[in-house]
XYZ file of C-alpha atoms in Angstrom:
650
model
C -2.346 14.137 -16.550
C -3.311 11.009 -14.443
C -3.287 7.725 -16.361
C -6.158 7.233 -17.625
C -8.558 3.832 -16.429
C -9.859 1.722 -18.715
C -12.503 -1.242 -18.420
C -13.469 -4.319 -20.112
C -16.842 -6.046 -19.272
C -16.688 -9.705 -19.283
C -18.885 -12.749 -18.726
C -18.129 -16.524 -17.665
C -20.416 -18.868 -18.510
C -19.997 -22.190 -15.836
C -20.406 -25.580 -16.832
C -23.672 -27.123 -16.245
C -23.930 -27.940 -12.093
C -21.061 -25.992 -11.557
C -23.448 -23.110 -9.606
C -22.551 -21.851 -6.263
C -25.131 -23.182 -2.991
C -25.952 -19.865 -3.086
C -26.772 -18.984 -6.667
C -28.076 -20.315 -9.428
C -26.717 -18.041 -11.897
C -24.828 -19.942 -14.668
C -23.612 -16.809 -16.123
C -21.234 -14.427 -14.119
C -20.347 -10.487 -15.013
C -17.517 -8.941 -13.762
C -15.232 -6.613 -15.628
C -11.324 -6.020 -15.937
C -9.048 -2.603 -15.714
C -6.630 -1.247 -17.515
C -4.893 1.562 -15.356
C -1.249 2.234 -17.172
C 0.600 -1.355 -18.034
C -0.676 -3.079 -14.962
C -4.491 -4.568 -15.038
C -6.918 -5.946 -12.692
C -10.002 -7.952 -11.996
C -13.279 -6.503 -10.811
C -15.995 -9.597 -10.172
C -18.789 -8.850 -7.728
C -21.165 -11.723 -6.267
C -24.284 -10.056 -4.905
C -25.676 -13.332 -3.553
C -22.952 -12.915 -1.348
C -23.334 -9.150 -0.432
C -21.159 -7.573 -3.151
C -22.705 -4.969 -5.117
C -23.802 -5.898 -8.318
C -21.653 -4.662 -11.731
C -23.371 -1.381 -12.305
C -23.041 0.063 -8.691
C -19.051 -1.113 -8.616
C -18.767 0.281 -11.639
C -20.578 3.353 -10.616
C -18.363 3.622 -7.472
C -15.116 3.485 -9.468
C -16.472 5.880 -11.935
C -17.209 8.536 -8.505
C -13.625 7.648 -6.900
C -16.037 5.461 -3.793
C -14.257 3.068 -2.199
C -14.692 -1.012 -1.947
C -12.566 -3.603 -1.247
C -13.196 -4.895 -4.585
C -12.161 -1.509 -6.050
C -9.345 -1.386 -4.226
C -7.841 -5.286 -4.586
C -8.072 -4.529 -8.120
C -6.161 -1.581 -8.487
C -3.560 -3.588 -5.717
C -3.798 -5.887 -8.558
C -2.808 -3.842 -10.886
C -0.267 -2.098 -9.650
C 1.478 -5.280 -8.964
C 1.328 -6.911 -12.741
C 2.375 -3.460 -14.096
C 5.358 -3.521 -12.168
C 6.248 -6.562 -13.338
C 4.958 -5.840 -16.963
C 7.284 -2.529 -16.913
C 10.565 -5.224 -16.120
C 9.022 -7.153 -18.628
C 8.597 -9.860 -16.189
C 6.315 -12.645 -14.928
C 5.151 -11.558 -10.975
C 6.070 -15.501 -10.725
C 10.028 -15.056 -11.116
C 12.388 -13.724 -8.581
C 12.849 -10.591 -9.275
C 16.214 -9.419 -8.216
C 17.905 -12.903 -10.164
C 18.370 -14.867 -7.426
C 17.245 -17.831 -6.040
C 14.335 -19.822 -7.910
C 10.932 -18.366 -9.332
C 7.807 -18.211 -6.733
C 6.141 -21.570 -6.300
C 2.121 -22.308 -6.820
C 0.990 -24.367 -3.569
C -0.975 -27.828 -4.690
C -4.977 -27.416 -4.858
C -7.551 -29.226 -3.844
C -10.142 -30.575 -6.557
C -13.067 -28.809 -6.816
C -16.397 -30.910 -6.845
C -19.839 -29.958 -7.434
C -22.091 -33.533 -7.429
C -20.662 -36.363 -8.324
C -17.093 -37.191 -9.179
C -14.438 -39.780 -10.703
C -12.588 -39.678 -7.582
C -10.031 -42.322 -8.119
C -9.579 -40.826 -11.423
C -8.603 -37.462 -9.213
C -6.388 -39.259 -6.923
C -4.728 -41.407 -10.026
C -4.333 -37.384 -11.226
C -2.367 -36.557 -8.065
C -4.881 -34.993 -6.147
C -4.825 -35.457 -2.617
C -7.633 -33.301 -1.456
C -11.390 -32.954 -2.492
C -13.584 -29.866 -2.192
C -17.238 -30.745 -1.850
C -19.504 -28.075 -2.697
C -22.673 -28.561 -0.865
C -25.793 -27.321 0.981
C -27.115 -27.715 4.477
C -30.023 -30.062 3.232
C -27.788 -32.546 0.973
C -28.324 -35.871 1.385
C -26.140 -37.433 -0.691
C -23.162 -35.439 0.865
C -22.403 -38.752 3.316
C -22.282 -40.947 0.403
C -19.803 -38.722 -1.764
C -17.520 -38.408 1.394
C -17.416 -42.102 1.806
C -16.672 -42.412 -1.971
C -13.454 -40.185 -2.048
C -12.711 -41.317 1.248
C -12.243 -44.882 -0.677
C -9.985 -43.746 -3.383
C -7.958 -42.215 -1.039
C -8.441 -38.492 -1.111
C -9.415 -35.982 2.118
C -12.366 -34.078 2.118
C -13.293 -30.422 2.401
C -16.838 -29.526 2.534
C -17.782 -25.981 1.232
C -21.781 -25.264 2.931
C -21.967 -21.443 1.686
C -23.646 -20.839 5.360
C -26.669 -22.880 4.647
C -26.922 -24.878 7.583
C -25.566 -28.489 9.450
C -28.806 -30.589 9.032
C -27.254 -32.680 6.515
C -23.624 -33.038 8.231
C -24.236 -34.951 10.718
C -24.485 -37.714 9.236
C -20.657 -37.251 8.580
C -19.351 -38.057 12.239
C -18.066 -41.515 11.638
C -15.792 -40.159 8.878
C -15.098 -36.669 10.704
C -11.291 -37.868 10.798
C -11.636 -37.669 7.156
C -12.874 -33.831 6.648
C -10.066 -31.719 6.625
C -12.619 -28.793 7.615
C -16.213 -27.787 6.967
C -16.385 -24.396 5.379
C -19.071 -21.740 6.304
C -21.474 -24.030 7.986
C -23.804 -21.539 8.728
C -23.772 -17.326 9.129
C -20.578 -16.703 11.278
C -21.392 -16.349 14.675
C -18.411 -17.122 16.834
C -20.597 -18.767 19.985
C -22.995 -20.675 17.410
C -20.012 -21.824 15.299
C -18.201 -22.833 18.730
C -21.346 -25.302 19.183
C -21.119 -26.366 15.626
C -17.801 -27.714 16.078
C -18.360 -29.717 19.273
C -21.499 -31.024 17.684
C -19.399 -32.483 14.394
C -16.198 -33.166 16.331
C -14.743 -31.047 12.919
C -12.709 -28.518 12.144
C -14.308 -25.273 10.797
C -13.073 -22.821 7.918
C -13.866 -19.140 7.965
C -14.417 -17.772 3.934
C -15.647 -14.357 4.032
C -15.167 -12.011 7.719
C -18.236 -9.623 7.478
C -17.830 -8.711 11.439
C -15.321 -8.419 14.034
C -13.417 -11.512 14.330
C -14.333 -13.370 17.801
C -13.041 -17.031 16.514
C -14.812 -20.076 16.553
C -13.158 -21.649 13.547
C -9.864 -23.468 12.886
C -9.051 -22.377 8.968
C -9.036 -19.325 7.311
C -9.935 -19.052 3.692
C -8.384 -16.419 1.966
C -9.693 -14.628 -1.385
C -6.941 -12.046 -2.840
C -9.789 -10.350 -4.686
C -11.405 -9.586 -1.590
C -8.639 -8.960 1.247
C -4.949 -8.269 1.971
C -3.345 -11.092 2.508
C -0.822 -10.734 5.233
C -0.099 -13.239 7.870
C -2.498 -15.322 10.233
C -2.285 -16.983 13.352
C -3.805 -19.717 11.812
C -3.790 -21.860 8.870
C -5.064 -20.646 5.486
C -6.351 -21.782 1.915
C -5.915 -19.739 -1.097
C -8.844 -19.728 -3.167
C -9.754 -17.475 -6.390
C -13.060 -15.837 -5.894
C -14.132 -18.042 -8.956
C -13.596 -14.854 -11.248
C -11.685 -14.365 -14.708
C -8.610 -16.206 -14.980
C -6.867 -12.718 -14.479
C -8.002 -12.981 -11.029
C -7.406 -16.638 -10.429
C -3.592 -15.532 -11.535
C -3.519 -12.755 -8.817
C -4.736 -15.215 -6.185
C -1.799 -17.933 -7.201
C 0.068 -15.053 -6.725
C -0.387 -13.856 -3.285
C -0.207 -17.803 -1.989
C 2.797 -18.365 -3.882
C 4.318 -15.589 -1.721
C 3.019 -16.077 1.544
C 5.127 -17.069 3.943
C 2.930 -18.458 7.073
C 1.484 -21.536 7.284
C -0.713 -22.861 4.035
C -3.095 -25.687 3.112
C -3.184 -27.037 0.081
C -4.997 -24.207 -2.102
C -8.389 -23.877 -4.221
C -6.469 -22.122 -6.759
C -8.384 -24.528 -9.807
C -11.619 -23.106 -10.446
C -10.526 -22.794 -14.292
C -12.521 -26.263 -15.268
C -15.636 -24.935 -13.533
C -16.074 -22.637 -16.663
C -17.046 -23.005 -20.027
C -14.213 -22.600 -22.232
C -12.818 -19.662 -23.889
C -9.679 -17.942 -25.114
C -8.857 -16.755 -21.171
C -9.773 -19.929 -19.593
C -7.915 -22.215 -22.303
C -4.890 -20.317 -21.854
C -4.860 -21.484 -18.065
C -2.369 -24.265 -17.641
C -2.390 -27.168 -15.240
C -0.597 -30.293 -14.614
C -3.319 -32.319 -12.053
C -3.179 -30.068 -8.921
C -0.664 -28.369 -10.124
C -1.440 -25.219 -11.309
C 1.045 -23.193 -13.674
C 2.786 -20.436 -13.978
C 1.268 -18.551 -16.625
C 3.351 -17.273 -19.870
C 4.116 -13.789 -20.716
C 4.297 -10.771 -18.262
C 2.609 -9.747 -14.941
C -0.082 -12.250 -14.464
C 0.374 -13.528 -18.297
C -2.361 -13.203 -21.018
C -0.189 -10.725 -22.880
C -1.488 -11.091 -26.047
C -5.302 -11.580 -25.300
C -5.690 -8.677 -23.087
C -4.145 -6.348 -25.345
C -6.634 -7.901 -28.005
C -9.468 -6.587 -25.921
C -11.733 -3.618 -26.272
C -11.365 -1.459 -23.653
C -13.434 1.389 -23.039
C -11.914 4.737 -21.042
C -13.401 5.139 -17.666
C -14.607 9.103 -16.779
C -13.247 9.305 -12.999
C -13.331 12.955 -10.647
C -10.317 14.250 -8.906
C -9.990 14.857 -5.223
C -8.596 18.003 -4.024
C -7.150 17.194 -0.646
C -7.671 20.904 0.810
C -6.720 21.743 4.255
C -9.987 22.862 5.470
C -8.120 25.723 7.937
C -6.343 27.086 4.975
C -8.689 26.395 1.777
C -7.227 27.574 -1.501
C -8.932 31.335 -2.129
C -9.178 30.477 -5.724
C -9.573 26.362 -6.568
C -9.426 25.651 -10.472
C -12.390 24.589 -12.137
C -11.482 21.205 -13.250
C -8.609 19.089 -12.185
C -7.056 16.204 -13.866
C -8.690 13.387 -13.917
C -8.711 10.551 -11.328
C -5.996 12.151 -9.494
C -5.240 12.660 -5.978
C -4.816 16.712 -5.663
C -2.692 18.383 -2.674
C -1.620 21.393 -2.922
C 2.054 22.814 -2.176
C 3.873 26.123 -2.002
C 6.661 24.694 -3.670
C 10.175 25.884 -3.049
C 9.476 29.395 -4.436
C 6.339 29.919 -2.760
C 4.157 29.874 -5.886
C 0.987 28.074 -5.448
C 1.124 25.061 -7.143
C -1.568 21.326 -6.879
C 0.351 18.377 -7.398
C -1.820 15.644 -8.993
C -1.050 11.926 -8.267
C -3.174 9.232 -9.515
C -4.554 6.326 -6.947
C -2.093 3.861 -8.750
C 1.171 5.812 -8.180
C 0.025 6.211 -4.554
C -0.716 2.298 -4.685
C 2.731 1.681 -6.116
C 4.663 3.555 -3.705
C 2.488 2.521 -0.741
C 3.030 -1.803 -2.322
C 7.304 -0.710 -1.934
C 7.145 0.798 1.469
C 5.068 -2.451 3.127
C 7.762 -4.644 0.753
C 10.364 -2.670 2.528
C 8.755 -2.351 6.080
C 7.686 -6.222 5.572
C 4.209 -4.668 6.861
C 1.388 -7.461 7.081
C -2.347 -7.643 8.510
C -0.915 -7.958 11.803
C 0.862 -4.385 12.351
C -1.123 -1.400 13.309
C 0.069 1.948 12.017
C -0.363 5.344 14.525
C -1.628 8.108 11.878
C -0.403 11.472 13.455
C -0.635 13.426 9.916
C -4.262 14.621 8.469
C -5.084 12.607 5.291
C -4.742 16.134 3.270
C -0.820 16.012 3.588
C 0.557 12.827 1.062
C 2.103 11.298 4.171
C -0.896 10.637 6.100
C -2.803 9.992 2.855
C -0.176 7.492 2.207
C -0.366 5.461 5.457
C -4.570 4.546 4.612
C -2.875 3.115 1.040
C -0.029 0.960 2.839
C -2.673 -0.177 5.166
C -5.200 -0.754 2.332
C -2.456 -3.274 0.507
C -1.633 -4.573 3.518
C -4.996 -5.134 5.898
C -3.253 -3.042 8.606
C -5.237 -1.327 11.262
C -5.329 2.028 10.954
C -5.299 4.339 14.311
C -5.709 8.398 13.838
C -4.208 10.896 16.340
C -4.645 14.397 14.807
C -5.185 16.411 18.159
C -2.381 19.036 18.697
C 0.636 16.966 19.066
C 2.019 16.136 22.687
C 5.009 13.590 23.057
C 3.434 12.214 26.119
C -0.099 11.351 25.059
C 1.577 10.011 21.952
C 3.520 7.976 23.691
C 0.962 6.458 25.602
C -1.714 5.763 22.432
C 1.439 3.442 21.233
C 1.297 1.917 24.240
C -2.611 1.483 24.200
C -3.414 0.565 20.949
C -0.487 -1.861 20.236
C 1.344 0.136 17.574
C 4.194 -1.335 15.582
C 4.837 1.196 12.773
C 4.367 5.277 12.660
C 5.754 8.237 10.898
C 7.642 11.701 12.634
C 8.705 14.633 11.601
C 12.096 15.580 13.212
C 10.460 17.846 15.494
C 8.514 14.885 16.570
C 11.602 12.907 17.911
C 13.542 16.352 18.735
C 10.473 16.340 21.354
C 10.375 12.545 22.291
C 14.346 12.999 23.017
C 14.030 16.067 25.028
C 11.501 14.236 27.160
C 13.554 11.073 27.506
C 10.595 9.006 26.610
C 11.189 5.580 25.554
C 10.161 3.576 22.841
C 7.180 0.531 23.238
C 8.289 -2.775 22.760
C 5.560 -2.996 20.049
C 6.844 -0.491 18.281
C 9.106 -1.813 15.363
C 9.602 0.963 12.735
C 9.108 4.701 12.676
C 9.775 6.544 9.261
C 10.985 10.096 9.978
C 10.814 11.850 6.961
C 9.495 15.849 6.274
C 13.086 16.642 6.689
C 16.844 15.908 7.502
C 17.168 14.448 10.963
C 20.535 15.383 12.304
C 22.778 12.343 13.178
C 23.222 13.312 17.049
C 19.237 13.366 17.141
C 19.003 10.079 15.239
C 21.287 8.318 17.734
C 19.944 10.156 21.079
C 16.570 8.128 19.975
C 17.702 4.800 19.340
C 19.527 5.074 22.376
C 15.681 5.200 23.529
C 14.345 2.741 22.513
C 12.993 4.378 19.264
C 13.248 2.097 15.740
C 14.271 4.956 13.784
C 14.307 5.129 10.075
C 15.417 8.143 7.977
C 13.672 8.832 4.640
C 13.623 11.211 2.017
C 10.719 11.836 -0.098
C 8.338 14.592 -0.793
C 4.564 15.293 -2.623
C 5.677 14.524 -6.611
C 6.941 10.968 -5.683
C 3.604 9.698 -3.079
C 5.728 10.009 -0.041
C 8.768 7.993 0.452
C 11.596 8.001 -2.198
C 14.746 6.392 0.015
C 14.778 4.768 3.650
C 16.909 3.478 5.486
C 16.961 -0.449 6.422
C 15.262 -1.961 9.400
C 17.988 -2.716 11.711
C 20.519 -0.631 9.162
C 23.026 1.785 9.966
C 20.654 4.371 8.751
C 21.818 5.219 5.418
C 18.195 5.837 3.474
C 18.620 3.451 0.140
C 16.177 3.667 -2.834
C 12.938 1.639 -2.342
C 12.533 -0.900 -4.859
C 10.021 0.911 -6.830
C 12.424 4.046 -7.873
C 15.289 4.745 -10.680
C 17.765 7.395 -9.881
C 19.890 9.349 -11.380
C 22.250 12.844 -10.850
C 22.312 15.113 -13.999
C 25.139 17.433 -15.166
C 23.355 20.199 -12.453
C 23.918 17.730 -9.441
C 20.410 17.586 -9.383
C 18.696 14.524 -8.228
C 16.234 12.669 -11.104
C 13.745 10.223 -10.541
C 11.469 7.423 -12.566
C 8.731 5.784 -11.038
C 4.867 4.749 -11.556
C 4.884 6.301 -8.069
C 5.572 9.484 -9.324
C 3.133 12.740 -10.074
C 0.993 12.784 -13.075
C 1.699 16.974 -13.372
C 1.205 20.306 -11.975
C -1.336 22.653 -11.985
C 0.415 26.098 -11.135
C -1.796 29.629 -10.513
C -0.586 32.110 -12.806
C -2.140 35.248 -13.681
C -4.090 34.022 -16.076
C -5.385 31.310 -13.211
C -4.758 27.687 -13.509
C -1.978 25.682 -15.695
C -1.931 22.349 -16.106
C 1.732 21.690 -17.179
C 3.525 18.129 -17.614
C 5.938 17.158 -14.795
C 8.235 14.208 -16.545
C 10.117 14.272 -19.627
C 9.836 11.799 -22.324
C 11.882 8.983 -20.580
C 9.727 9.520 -18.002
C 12.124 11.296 -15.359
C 11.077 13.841 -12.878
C 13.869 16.751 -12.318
C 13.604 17.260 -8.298
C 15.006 21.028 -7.414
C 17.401 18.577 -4.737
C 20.731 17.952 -4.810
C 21.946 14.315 -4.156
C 24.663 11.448 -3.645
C 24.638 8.284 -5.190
C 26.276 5.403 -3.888
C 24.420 2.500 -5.687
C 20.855 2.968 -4.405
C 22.309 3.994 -1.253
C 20.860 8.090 -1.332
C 22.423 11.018 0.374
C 20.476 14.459 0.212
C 22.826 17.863 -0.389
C 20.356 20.074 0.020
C 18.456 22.233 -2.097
C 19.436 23.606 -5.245
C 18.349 26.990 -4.704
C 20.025 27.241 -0.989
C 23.527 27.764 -2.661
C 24.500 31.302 -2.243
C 28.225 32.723 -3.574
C 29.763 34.984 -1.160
C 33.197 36.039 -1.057
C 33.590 34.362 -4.278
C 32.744 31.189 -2.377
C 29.753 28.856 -2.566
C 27.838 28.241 0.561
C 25.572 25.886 1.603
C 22.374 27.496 4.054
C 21.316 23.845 4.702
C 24.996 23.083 5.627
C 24.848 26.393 8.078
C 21.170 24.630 9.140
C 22.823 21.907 9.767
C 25.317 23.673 12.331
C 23.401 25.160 14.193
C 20.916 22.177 14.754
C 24.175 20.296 15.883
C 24.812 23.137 18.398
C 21.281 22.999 19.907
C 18.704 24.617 17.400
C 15.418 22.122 17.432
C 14.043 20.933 14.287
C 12.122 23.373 12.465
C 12.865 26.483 14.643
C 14.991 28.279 12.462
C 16.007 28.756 8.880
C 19.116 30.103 7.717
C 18.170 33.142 4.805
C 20.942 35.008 2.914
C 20.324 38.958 3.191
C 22.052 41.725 1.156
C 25.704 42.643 3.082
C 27.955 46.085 1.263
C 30.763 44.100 1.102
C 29.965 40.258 0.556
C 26.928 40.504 -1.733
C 25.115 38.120 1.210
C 25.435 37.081 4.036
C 23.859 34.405 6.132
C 21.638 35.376 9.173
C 19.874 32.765 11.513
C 15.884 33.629 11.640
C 14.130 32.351 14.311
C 11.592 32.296 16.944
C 13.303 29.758 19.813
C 13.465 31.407 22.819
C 16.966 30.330 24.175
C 18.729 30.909 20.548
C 21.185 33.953 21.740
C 24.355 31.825 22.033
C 23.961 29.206 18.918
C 24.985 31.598 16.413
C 28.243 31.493 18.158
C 28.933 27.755 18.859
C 27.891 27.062 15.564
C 30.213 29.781 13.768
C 33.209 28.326 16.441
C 33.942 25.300 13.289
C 32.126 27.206 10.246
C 34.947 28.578 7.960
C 35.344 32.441 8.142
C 33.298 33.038 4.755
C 30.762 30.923 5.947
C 29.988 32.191 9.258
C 26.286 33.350 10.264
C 25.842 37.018 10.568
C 23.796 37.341 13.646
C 19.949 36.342 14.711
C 17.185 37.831 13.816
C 14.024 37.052 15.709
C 10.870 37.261 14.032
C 7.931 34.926 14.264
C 8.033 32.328 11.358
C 5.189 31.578 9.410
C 3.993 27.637 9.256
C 2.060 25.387 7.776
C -0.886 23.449 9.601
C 1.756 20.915 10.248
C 4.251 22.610 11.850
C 6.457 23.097 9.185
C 8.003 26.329 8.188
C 7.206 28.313 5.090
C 10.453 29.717 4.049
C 9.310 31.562 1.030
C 6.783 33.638 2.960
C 9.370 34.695 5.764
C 9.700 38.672 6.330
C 12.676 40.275 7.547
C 12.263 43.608 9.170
């Protein structure tokens, strides 16, 4: 069902007084994975408060989190992406405009050096690694200072005793990094002391400041943008990592230093490590796909990884009956469907990682937004938001309380948040109140639904960034969404094929998409395949396609004949939300009529509903028209949301 992870233990042998100020270790472990065409690089240091192979390993195995874990499989969602295009992640993508560029590194130094041979290489920038009690640091400073190059000086937090000795060539030091244990007040003291700037590697704590640079590790952290200045380093792991890290600097967009991106020579060599290229601080785009090393990583042998499923149960409406085993690795909520059969969708972490890496590509989400979580991690939309935020090093804020437009309002206000999710209900409620957006705010996916165009403009006319979106469980969450700052017409994320078959109905290809089904029968559980052999997912939808611009038609099973014409129920929805019916209210069902076969009838439980069926019916065509109202009190979901299959008409 979910694709299945594999793993690939490796170990790096470094060159003789290549060791970290920390370690002594000349031999490193880490491991790679193999989840679908994409792959990944696992490579713990405990010396720096990583857990060592066989408890990472472990926690993958169990479905734990780490930020290791989970930069990996970011990782790997990324190069299979670009695998599946048959693509390096270095070339522009959509054809135009040049491929991504590498920044320059630094050299890498550990003891002495030929540094005018560096600077004769085209190096303009030197990275000391050192220790607190290093005498000899002075002299090497003054040494590369004399052929020319800049110094950084790398301490691994083990103290200043030695540095000050460097204050007559401070203008010299680009920055010192990780002086000592970051403590925002000490390192403020530090700095005054040296008269240098300080670089930040690793944030363990809240961030108070106190430094100048940030160093930035892909394998450890999102990369979105900084206030500040930053160096790209590789977290001196396989050269499959190294590649990721070239990646994410060759695509950020704030301000850079020159990067530590060449920690290749540090190693001994290998097939991996001789395959990276590099032209003096230049280093090169890999060949092949993804992140390159085609050939050798398909030469490997990799060894399936056992992982549990998660079934994300509403805890106020567990399943009577759960199956005994579910799919491995996968991601399990469960859905009525459109017929009201039971049925657990299963979606593997990557599919949830791939659709969650298109929605922050389309939102243009970094480290600096914070996303407002109003939907319980059990539903695939909230679930979604901790994956977007996971890629991206978001904050995360939760408001699960009953919802109340006001107090939701006002968290936005408090808590400085830029992008959320609604339901149409949601901004039905927000518009009735004439509440107004926060300036903060910049994008609010309302999805869970078709939000009627006179709704959609009544809230930007407030103030509210509103984006339509259709999606749903099988695909991770969001399928199509309209632009930021668009006319909202919802267009295909980046991530999705589409496709309308001889039925009208809508078909989709993704990695983001479901793994397969597990439906209740009454023999019990099913397990049954969701995607054909090309890999396309059938939706039960009707659709529109206009290039990737997407319009929804409604659901293939809410077309009824009557009078010898077909008719629409979402259409006659659609009417009577334009006369006045709130989101989620109502639902138009087709009951037995003598003489027409059906006939539509509005079912409801809105108070003030009495004269809709009549302003609506005022520009419906004759055979269309709605019956009458019947009021009954509609069964929902814990969300809200109205279950249509297990509505009973006296």
């Amino acid at each position: 069902m979910s694709a299945p992870l594999y793993i690939h233990r490796y170990r790096l042998a470094l060159r003789e007084g290549s060791a970290n100020a920390r370690s002594q270790r000349r031999v490193l472990e880490g491991f790679l994975i193999r989840s679908g065409e994409g792959f990944g690089c696992v490579h713990p240091w405990p010396e720096l408060g990583d857990p060592d192979v066989e408890e990472i390993m472990a926690a993958l195995r169990e479905g734990k989190r780490h930020r290791l874990l989970d930069r990996a499989l970011a990782c790997a969602a990324v190069d299979g992406a670009a695998r599946r295009m048959g693509l390096s992640v270095f070339e522009a993508v959509e054809g135009a405009g040049s491929p991504l560029y590498i920044p320059r590194s630094h050299a890498t130094v550990v003891g002495d050096a030929d540094f005018p041979a560096l600077a004769a290489q085209g190096f303009r920038a030197v990275k000391l690694k050192t220790h607190g009690a290093d005498t000899g640091v002075a002299e090497r400073v003054r040494a590369a200072a004399e052929a020319g190059l800049r110094v950084r000086i790398d301490c691994n937090g083990t103290g200043i005793s030695a540095l000050r000795a460097l204050r007559p060539w401070a203008e010299l030091v680009d920055f010192i990094e990780d002086p000592e244990p970051y403590d925002a007040a000490r390192w403020r003291e530090i700095r005054a002391e040296l008269g240098m700037p300080l670089a930040l590697d690793r944030l363990e704590v809240t961030d108070a400041g106190g430094y100048d640079v940030r160093v930035l590790k892909p394998a450890l952290e999102a990369c979105g943008l900084r206030s500040l200045p930053v160096v790209f380093t590789s977290y001196m792991d396989h050269p499959l990592g190294q590649m990721f890290a070239a990646w994410e600097a060759s695509r950020y967009t704030g301000k850079q230093l020159e990067a530590g991106l060449l920690t290749h020579h540090l190693f001994e060599p290998d097939a991996f490590i001789e395959a990276v290229r590099s032209e003096g601080p230049q280093l090169l785009p890999p060949g092949g796909t993804g992140l390159g090393f085609d050939a050798l990583l398909e030469a490997l042998p990799w060894e399936r990884l056992s992982r549990p499923a998660r079934l994300m149960m509403n805890p106020r409406a567990p399943l009577d009956d759960p199956p005994d085993g579910l799919p491995e690795g996968c991601l399990v909520f469960p859905t009525s469907g459109s017929t009201g059969a039971p049925a657990l969708v299963c979606l593997s972490r990557e599919a949830m990682l791939a659709n969650a890496a298109a929605v922050n590509d389309w939102l243009g989400a970094t480290a600096d937004d914070v996303w407002l979580r109003a939907l319980p991690e059990f539903h695939v939309g909230g679930m979604s938001i901790r994956f977007r935020a996971e890629l991206s090093g978001s904050r995360v804020v939760v408001d699960e309380p009953k919802w109340d437009a006001v107090r939701f309002v006002r968290l936005l206000e408090a808590e400085g948040i830029t992008l959320t999710s609604l339901v149409p209900s949601q901004v039905f409620d927000l518009v009735s109140a004439r509440l107004h957006a926060p300036k903060k705010l910049r994008a609010v996916i309302v999805g869970g639904g078709a939000l009627d165009d006179s709704l959609f403009q009544q809230g930007l006319s407030l103030g509210w960034p509103l984006l339509p979106s259709y999606g749903m469980t099988e695909a991770s969450s969001q399928v199509a969404t309209a632009r930021p700052g668009g006319d909202g017409r919802m267009e295909l994320l980046p991530c999705w094929e589409a496709r309308v078959n001889d039925e009208g109905r809508l078909q989709l290809r993704s990695a983001a998409l479901l793994s397969g089904r597990m439906m209740r029968t009454a023999d019990g559980w099913e397990c049954r395949p969701a995607l054909d052999d090309d890999g396309w997912f059938t939706t039960n939808d009707r659709a529109a396609l206009d290039g990737r611009i997407l319009t929804p038609l409604g659901r293939c099973d809410r077309v009824v004949k009557m009078l010898g014409e077909l008719v629409d129920l979402d259409a006659l929805e659609s009417a009577l939300h334009r006369a006045g019916l709130p989101p989620d209210a109502g639902v138009v069902i087709a009951l037995p009529d003598e003489r027409a076969g059906v006939r539509p009838w509005l079912v409801t439980d809105f108070d003030d509903a009495d004269w809709l069926v009549e302003t609506a019916n005022a520009v419906l065509p004759p055979f269309a028209r709605i019956a009458g109202m019947k009021r009954v009190a509609l069964p929902r979901s814990a969300l809200g949301k109205v279950l249509r299959a297990e509505i009973t008409v006296p």
